[in-house]
Amino acid sequence: MRRLFPVTDVTDETAVREWGLAELAAAYAHPGGGREPWLRANMVSTLDGAAQHDGRSQPLSHPADMRIFGVLRALADVVVVGAQTVRQEGYRPARARAEFAAAREAAGQGPAPVIAVVTASLDLDFSLPLFTSPLVPTLLLTGAAAAPDRVAAAEAAGARVVVAGEGTAVDPARAVRALADLGHTRLLTEGGPRLLGELIAAGVLDEICLTLAPILTAGDAQRIAGGPSVTLPRRFTLKSMLEEDGFLFTRYQRS
Ligand SMILES: NC(=O)c1ccc[n+]([C@@H]2O[C@H](COP(=O)([O-])OP(=O)(O)OC[C@H]3O[C@@H](n4cnc5c(N)ncnc54)[C@H](OP(=O)(O)O)[C@@H]3O)[C@@H](O)[C@H]2O)c1
């Protein structure tokens, strides 16, 4: 891996070599953690804009992408994810990693990030380990009108239901506030595209860590964000770019 941006000189950072976890964690230090919540997204896209292949993002990934994925999780208080990604990608609970234990404790974080699933239907399999055996209870973000029997089933499995909207839909800004009220200010979303589109439209996304995979797939796969387009395009600023094996690991923040 090497750093392509920012670059002021040829340094050790720009040379191609293995980056350790601590170094990656420093490169991706979460700007959140203060009083204000900070919402970062982590997504991968092909050169031609596909966010998945055969319904999964794994074919677009790379070992270095998975290392960064793990580091971003290790830095987060909570991972916010859309229910369809949970269903399609078979989400499991986040694990505690010994390499990050001391840093998490020093930052006042639990051993692993909480997974928060955004769902209107609560149509999820509550017998899965994500709900029955996480280190920290999984959250379900839903609307006030969510089906009471599904809420009861979720709670019986051990999940915690957090209301963040009227009707059955979740209001993104309210979800961010609700998570912050629970002490989660270092927010990471892993999509999917429908959820990310809503977060963008609501103006709550502060940062995007986008992996550009040197892959072309053609076809009609979703882009990384869907839904109605915003009236005014949102401008982001490049903060850093790493490279390994032709994969670009970019980090952009709201301008
Ligand atoms: N390239 C990447 O980095 C990346 C990342 C993640 C996922 N993916 C891919 O993306 C695909 C899945 O993404 P997707 O866009 O179809 O779905 P998604 O965004 O993961 O999930 C959509 C679901 O989330 C819930 N949801 C979203 N917004 C909501 C709101 N405001 N209020 C209440 N519920 C809300 C709904 O769940 P209910 O249906 O339960 O009501 C909705 O059906 C998969 O193929 C996956 O592999 C790619």
Tab-separated table of C-alpha atoms and ligand atoms in Angstrom:
chain	number	residue	atom	x	y	z
A	1	MET	CA	0.000	0.000	0.000
A	2	ARG	CA	1.149	3.554	-0.614
A	3	ARG	CA	-0.204	7.038	-0.067
A	4	LEU	CA	-1.027	9.012	-3.215
A	5	PHE	CA	-2.663	12.003	-1.531
A	6	PRO	CA	-1.862	14.202	0.283
A	7	VAL	CA	1.731	14.105	-0.890
A	8	THR	CA	4.251	16.867	-0.343
A	9	ASP	CA	7.434	14.872	-0.787
A	10	VAL	CA	8.573	11.307	-1.343
A	11	THR	CA	8.426	9.875	2.138
A	12	ASP	CA	8.158	6.510	3.753
A	13	GLU	CA	4.374	6.847	3.396
A	14	THR	CA	4.505	7.127	-0.381
A	15	ALA	CA	6.704	4.055	-0.778
A	16	VAL	CA	4.953	0.769	-1.520
A	17	ARG	CA	5.039	-1.443	1.597
A	18	GLU	CA	2.779	-3.234	4.090
A	19	TRP	CA	0.771	-0.881	6.271
A	20	GLY	CA	0.118	-2.116	9.807
A	21	LEU	CA	-3.275	-1.866	11.465
A	22	ALA	CA	-2.140	0.942	13.773
A	23	GLU	CA	-0.977	2.962	10.788
A	24	LEU	CA	-4.262	2.432	8.963
A	25	ALA	CA	-6.161	3.370	12.119
A	26	ALA	CA	-4.179	6.618	12.312
A	27	ALA	CA	-4.833	7.322	8.612
A	28	TYR	CA	-8.567	6.831	9.161
A	29	ALA	CA	-8.866	8.391	12.638
A	30	HIS	CA	-12.576	9.072	13.126
A	31	PRO	CA	-13.279	12.806	13.237
A	32	GLY	CA	-16.273	12.062	15.465
A	33	GLY	CA	-16.107	11.169	19.109
A	34	GLY	CA	-16.614	14.655	20.416
A	35	ARG	CA	-20.005	15.940	21.362
A	36	GLU	CA	-21.115	16.166	17.746
A	37	PRO	CA	-21.993	13.041	15.761
A	38	TRP	CA	-19.979	12.387	12.600
A	39	LEU	CA	-21.396	10.076	9.946
A	40	ARG	CA	-18.906	8.327	7.694
A	41	ALA	CA	-19.816	5.903	4.916
A	42	ASN	CA	-17.668	3.069	3.607
A	43	MET	CA	-18.508	1.827	0.112
A	44	VAL	CA	-16.890	0.114	-2.841
A	45	SER	CA	-17.565	0.792	-6.523
A	46	THR	CA	-16.267	-0.585	-9.816
A	47	LEU	CA	-14.790	1.768	-12.428
A	48	ASP	CA	-18.168	1.731	-14.176
A	49	GLY	CA	-20.104	2.518	-11.024
A	50	ALA	CA	-21.453	-0.873	-9.938
A	51	ALA	CA	-21.955	-1.279	-6.191
A	52	GLN	CA	-22.537	-5.012	-6.307
A	53	HIS	CA	-22.096	-8.056	-8.518
A	54	ASP	CA	-24.563	-10.939	-8.294
A	55	GLY	CA	-26.160	-9.179	-5.298
A	56	ARG	CA	-22.981	-8.915	-3.216
A	57	SER	CA	-20.160	-6.399	-2.803
A	58	GLN	CA	-17.538	-9.051	-2.018
A	59	PRO	CA	-16.625	-9.684	-5.714
A	60	LEU	CA	-15.574	-6.014	-5.915
A	61	SER	CA	-13.378	-6.136	-2.850
A	62	HIS	CA	-9.700	-6.901	-2.207
A	63	PRO	CA	-7.767	-7.971	0.917
A	64	ALA	CA	-6.600	-4.365	1.434
A	65	ASP	CA	-10.227	-3.193	1.142
A	66	MET	CA	-11.225	-5.751	3.770
A	67	ARG	CA	-8.414	-4.535	6.059
A	68	ILE	CA	-9.691	-0.953	5.772
A	69	PHE	CA	-13.283	-2.191	6.249
A	70	GLY	CA	-12.160	-3.823	9.514
A	71	VAL	CA	-10.273	-0.745	10.669
A	72	LEU	CA	-13.233	1.548	9.979
A	73	ARG	CA	-15.424	-0.759	12.043
A	74	ALA	CA	-12.861	-0.854	14.829
A	75	LEU	CA	-12.910	2.954	14.984
A	76	ALA	CA	-16.713	3.239	15.037
A	77	ASP	CA	-19.220	3.292	17.884
A	78	VAL	CA	-21.980	2.016	15.641
A	79	VAL	CA	-22.360	0.546	12.145
A	80	VAL	CA	-25.592	1.698	10.485
A	81	VAL	CA	-26.788	-0.605	7.719
A	82	GLY	CA	-29.891	-1.034	5.582
A	83	ALA	CA	-31.983	-4.148	6.144
A	84	GLN	CA	-31.583	-5.332	2.554
A	85	THR	CA	-27.805	-5.442	2.897
A	86	VAL	CA	-28.225	-7.395	6.148
A	87	ARG	CA	-30.504	-9.872	4.367
A	88	GLN	CA	-28.408	-10.190	1.188
A	89	GLU	CA	-24.959	-10.188	2.724
A	90	GLY	CA	-25.861	-12.320	5.750
A	91	TYR	CA	-24.636	-9.801	8.309
A	92	ARG	CA	-23.076	-11.184	11.473
A	93	PRO	CA	-22.305	-9.357	14.734
A	94	ALA	CA	-19.174	-7.211	14.751
A	95	ARG	CA	-16.330	-8.969	16.518
A	96	ALA	CA	-13.989	-7.665	19.192
A	97	ARG	CA	-10.413	-7.496	17.927
A	98	ALA	CA	-7.548	-7.754	20.364
A	99	GLU	CA	-5.459	-5.303	18.291
A	100	PHE	CA	-7.998	-2.530	18.943
A	101	ALA	CA	-9.065	-3.399	22.492
A	102	ALA	CA	-6.855	-0.835	24.276
A	103	ALA	CA	-7.680	1.989	21.849
A	104	ARG	CA	-11.409	1.286	22.106
A	105	GLU	CA	-11.295	1.248	25.872
A	106	ALA	CA	-9.315	4.519	25.940
A	107	ALA	CA	-11.919	6.087	23.627
A	108	GLY	CA	-14.721	4.967	25.943
A	109	GLN	CA	-16.017	2.462	23.404
A	110	GLY	CA	-17.333	-1.049	23.996
A	111	PRO	CA	-15.358	-4.045	22.723
A	112	ALA	CA	-17.036	-3.965	19.285
A	113	PRO	CA	-19.265	-1.526	17.428
A	114	VAL	CA	-23.000	-1.885	17.734
A	115	ILE	CA	-24.759	-2.887	14.512
A	116	ALA	CA	-27.831	-0.702	13.884
A	117	VAL	CA	-30.159	-2.037	11.179
A	118	VAL	CA	-32.455	0.473	9.478
A	119	THR	CA	-35.777	-1.175	8.663
A	120	ALA	CA	-39.415	-0.276	8.148
A	121	SER	CA	-40.704	-3.844	7.859
A	122	LEU	CA	-38.590	-5.528	10.575
A	123	ASP	CA	-38.747	-8.435	8.179
A	124	LEU	CA	-35.533	-9.977	9.452
A	125	ASP	CA	-34.614	-13.429	10.729
A	126	PHE	CA	-34.326	-12.817	14.471
A	127	SER	CA	-32.920	-16.313	15.059
A	128	LEU	CA	-29.625	-15.256	13.438
A	129	PRO	CA	-26.496	-14.590	15.536
A	130	LEU	CA	-26.717	-10.885	14.612
A	131	PHE	CA	-29.711	-10.699	16.948
A	132	THR	CA	-29.198	-13.579	19.378
A	133	SER	CA	-25.490	-13.411	20.187
A	134	PRO	CA	-23.786	-10.090	19.522
A	135	LEU	CA	-21.247	-8.755	22.051
A	136	VAL	CA	-23.420	-5.660	22.311
A	137	PRO	CA	-27.154	-5.796	21.526
A	138	THR	CA	-28.024	-5.069	17.908
A	139	LEU	CA	-30.201	-1.992	17.387
A	140	LEU	CA	-33.155	-1.785	15.030
A	141	LEU	CA	-33.915	1.734	13.831
A	142	THR	CA	-37.521	1.944	12.696
A	143	GLY	CA	-40.612	4.142	12.683
A	144	ALA	CA	-43.209	4.588	15.407
A	145	ALA	CA	-45.771	2.603	13.405
A	146	ALA	CA	-43.608	-0.517	13.061
A	147	ALA	CA	-45.599	-3.760	13.369
A	148	PRO	CA	-45.931	-4.520	17.110
A	149	ASP	CA	-45.527	-8.289	16.599
A	150	ARG	CA	-42.229	-7.758	14.747
A	151	VAL	CA	-41.049	-5.353	17.453
A	152	ALA	CA	-41.905	-7.972	20.094
A	153	ALA	CA	-40.075	-10.689	18.134
A	154	ALA	CA	-36.998	-8.473	17.790
A	155	GLU	CA	-36.944	-7.650	21.483
A	156	ALA	CA	-37.523	-11.273	22.477
A	157	ALA	CA	-34.419	-12.186	20.446
A	158	GLY	CA	-32.354	-9.606	22.339
A	159	ALA	CA	-32.355	-6.693	19.900
A	160	ARG	CA	-33.135	-3.147	20.988
A	161	VAL	CA	-35.723	-1.259	18.966
A	162	VAL	CA	-35.138	2.488	18.587
A	163	VAL	CA	-37.906	4.632	17.108
A	164	ALA	CA	-36.548	7.304	14.765
A	165	GLY	CA	-39.455	8.331	12.585
A	166	GLU	CA	-43.195	8.668	12.186
A	167	GLY	CA	-45.072	6.034	10.195
A	168	THR	CA	-42.761	3.101	9.506
A	169	ALA	CA	-39.961	5.068	7.832
A	170	VAL	CA	-36.832	6.227	9.604
A	171	ASP	CA	-35.986	9.927	9.397
A	172	PRO	CA	-32.191	10.001	8.839
A	173	ALA	CA	-31.570	13.145	10.915
A	174	ARG	CA	-33.647	11.734	13.759
A	175	ALA	CA	-31.729	8.441	13.542
A	176	VAL	CA	-28.409	10.264	13.882
A	177	ARG	CA	-29.752	12.167	16.910
A	178	ALA	CA	-31.149	8.989	18.481
A	179	LEU	CA	-27.791	7.240	18.097
A	180	ALA	CA	-25.968	10.231	19.577
A	181	ASP	CA	-28.413	10.203	22.517
A	182	LEU	CA	-27.318	6.608	23.133
A	183	GLY	CA	-23.702	7.824	23.224
A	184	HIS	CA	-22.835	6.804	19.661
A	185	THR	CA	-21.192	9.740	17.906
A	186	ARG	CA	-18.629	7.910	15.727
A	187	LEU	CA	-21.087	6.662	13.149
A	188	LEU	CA	-20.174	4.412	10.231
A	189	THR	CA	-22.638	3.395	7.549
A	190	GLU	CA	-21.957	0.464	5.237
A	191	GLY	CA	-24.910	1.257	2.966
A	192	GLY	CA	-26.536	-0.182	1.004
A	193	PRO	CA	-27.292	2.175	-1.846
A	194	ARG	CA	-30.897	2.828	-0.902
A	195	LEU	CA	-29.995	3.793	2.654
A	196	LEU	CA	-26.974	5.821	1.537
A	197	GLY	CA	-29.142	7.751	-0.929
A	198	GLU	CA	-31.480	8.705	1.892
A	199	LEU	CA	-28.607	9.797	4.120
A	200	ILE	CA	-27.215	11.968	1.300
A	201	ALA	CA	-30.619	13.474	0.511
A	202	ALA	CA	-31.173	14.287	4.198
A	203	GLY	CA	-27.792	16.063	4.334
A	204	VAL	CA	-26.478	14.002	7.251
A	205	LEU	CA	-23.471	12.385	5.555
A	206	ASP	CA	-20.168	13.971	6.643
A	207	GLU	CA	-17.646	11.713	4.969
A	208	ILE	CA	-17.329	8.910	2.450
A	209	CYS	CA	-14.537	6.349	2.307
A	210	LEU	CA	-14.894	5.063	-1.225
A	211	THR	CA	-12.891	2.187	-2.638
A	212	LEU	CA	-12.571	2.383	-6.393
A	213	ALA	CA	-12.023	-1.164	-7.646
A	214	PRO	CA	-10.140	-1.570	-10.967
A	215	ILE	CA	-12.998	-3.699	-12.262
A	216	LEU	CA	-15.597	-3.280	-15.000
A	217	THR	CA	-18.854	-5.211	-14.812
A	218	ALA	CA	-21.271	-3.469	-17.226
A	219	GLY	CA	-24.874	-4.531	-16.553
A	220	ASP	CA	-27.405	-2.634	-14.495
A	221	ALA	CA	-26.123	-3.033	-10.944
A	222	GLN	CA	-27.013	-0.260	-8.492
A	223	ARG	CA	-24.611	2.632	-7.966
A	224	ILE	CA	-23.407	3.248	-4.411
A	225	ALA	CA	-26.337	5.604	-3.752
A	226	GLY	CA	-29.863	5.391	-5.111
A	227	GLY	CA	-33.248	7.016	-4.684
A	228	PRO	CA	-34.342	10.422	-5.954
A	229	SER	CA	-31.499	12.762	-6.892
A	230	VAL	CA	-30.836	15.800	-4.719
A	231	THR	CA	-31.797	19.245	-6.026
A	232	LEU	CA	-28.318	20.657	-5.572
A	233	PRO	CA	-25.341	18.298	-6.050
A	234	ARG	CA	-23.382	17.940	-2.805
A	235	ARG	CA	-19.697	18.859	-3.033
A	236	PHE	CA	-17.096	16.821	-1.124
A	237	THR	CA	-13.354	17.422	-0.689
A	238	LEU	CA	-10.641	14.802	-1.125
A	239	LYS	CA	-8.816	14.222	2.172
A	240	SER	CA	-6.708	11.203	1.363
A	241	MET	CA	-6.064	8.494	-1.187
A	242	LEU	CA	-4.184	5.241	-0.702
A	243	GLU	CA	-3.441	2.645	-3.360
A	244	GLU	CA	-2.748	-1.055	-3.438
A	245	ASP	CA	-2.837	-3.413	-6.388
A	246	GLY	CA	-4.665	-0.827	-8.508
A	247	PHE	CA	-7.427	-0.325	-5.911
A	248	LEU	CA	-7.842	3.317	-4.792
A	249	PHE	CA	-8.918	3.944	-1.206
A	250	THR	CA	-10.300	7.463	-1.117
A	251	ARG	CA	-11.590	9.534	1.737
A	252	TYR	CA	-13.787	12.559	1.031
A	253	GLN	CA	-15.367	14.957	3.514
A	254	ARG	CA	-18.286	17.337	3.143
A	255	SER	CA	-16.963	20.649	1.790
B	1	LIG	N1	-20.759	-1.469	-2.821
B	1	LIG	C1	-20.940	-1.352	-1.537
B	1	LIG	O1	-20.102	-0.766	-0.850
B	1	LIG	C2	-22.179	-1.931	-0.917
B	1	LIG	C3	-22.451	-1.684	0.425
B	1	LIG	C4	-23.602	-2.239	0.977
B	1	LIG	C5	-24.445	-2.989	0.196
B	1	LIG	N2	-24.150	-3.196	-1.099
B	1	LIG	C6	-25.047	-3.987	-1.949
B	1	LIG	O2	-26.271	-3.294	-2.035
B	1	LIG	C7	-27.366	-4.219	-2.130
B	1	LIG	C8	-28.393	-3.892	-1.058
B	1	LIG	O3	-28.630	-2.503	-1.034
B	1	LIG	P1	-30.093	-1.877	-1.218
B	1	LIG	O4	-29.912	-0.466	-1.672
B	1	LIG	O5	-30.924	-2.784	-2.037
B	1	LIG	O6	-30.670	-1.913	0.232
B	1	LIG	P2	-30.229	-1.276	1.639
B	1	LIG	O7	-30.039	0.193	1.515
B	1	LIG	O8	-29.157	-2.092	2.243
B	1	LIG	O9	-31.543	-1.607	2.471
B	1	LIG	C9	-32.781	-1.123	2.053
B	1	LIG	C10	-33.733	-1.431	3.157
B	1	LIG	O10	-33.354	-0.669	4.309
B	1	LIG	C11	-34.517	-0.222	4.956
B	1	LIG	N3	-34.560	1.242	4.856
B	1	LIG	C12	-33.810	2.058	4.076
B	1	LIG	N4	-34.144	3.333	4.314
B	1	LIG	C13	-35.118	3.316	5.252
B	1	LIG	C14	-35.851	4.302	5.944
B	1	LIG	N5	-35.668	5.635	5.717
B	1	LIG	N6	-36.760	3.919	6.852
B	1	LIG	C15	-36.949	2.606	7.132
B	1	LIG	N7	-36.288	1.613	6.520
B	1	LIG	C16	-35.372	1.977	5.601
B	1	LIG	C17	-35.686	-0.889	4.278
B	1	LIG	O11	-35.785	-2.131	4.976
B	1	LIG	P3	-37.107	-3.034	5.087
B	1	LIG	O12	-37.273	-3.606	3.711
B	1	LIG	O13	-36.769	-4.061	6.113
B	1	LIG	O14	-38.217	-2.138	5.491
B	1	LIG	C18	-35.156	-1.073	2.874
B	1	LIG	O15	-35.808	-2.094	2.163
B	1	LIG	C19	-26.766	-5.595	-1.984
B	1	LIG	O16	-26.606	-6.132	-3.272
B	1	LIG	C20	-25.411	-5.329	-1.369
B	1	LIG	O17	-24.460	-6.279	-1.756
B	1	LIG	C21	-23.048	-2.687	-1.694
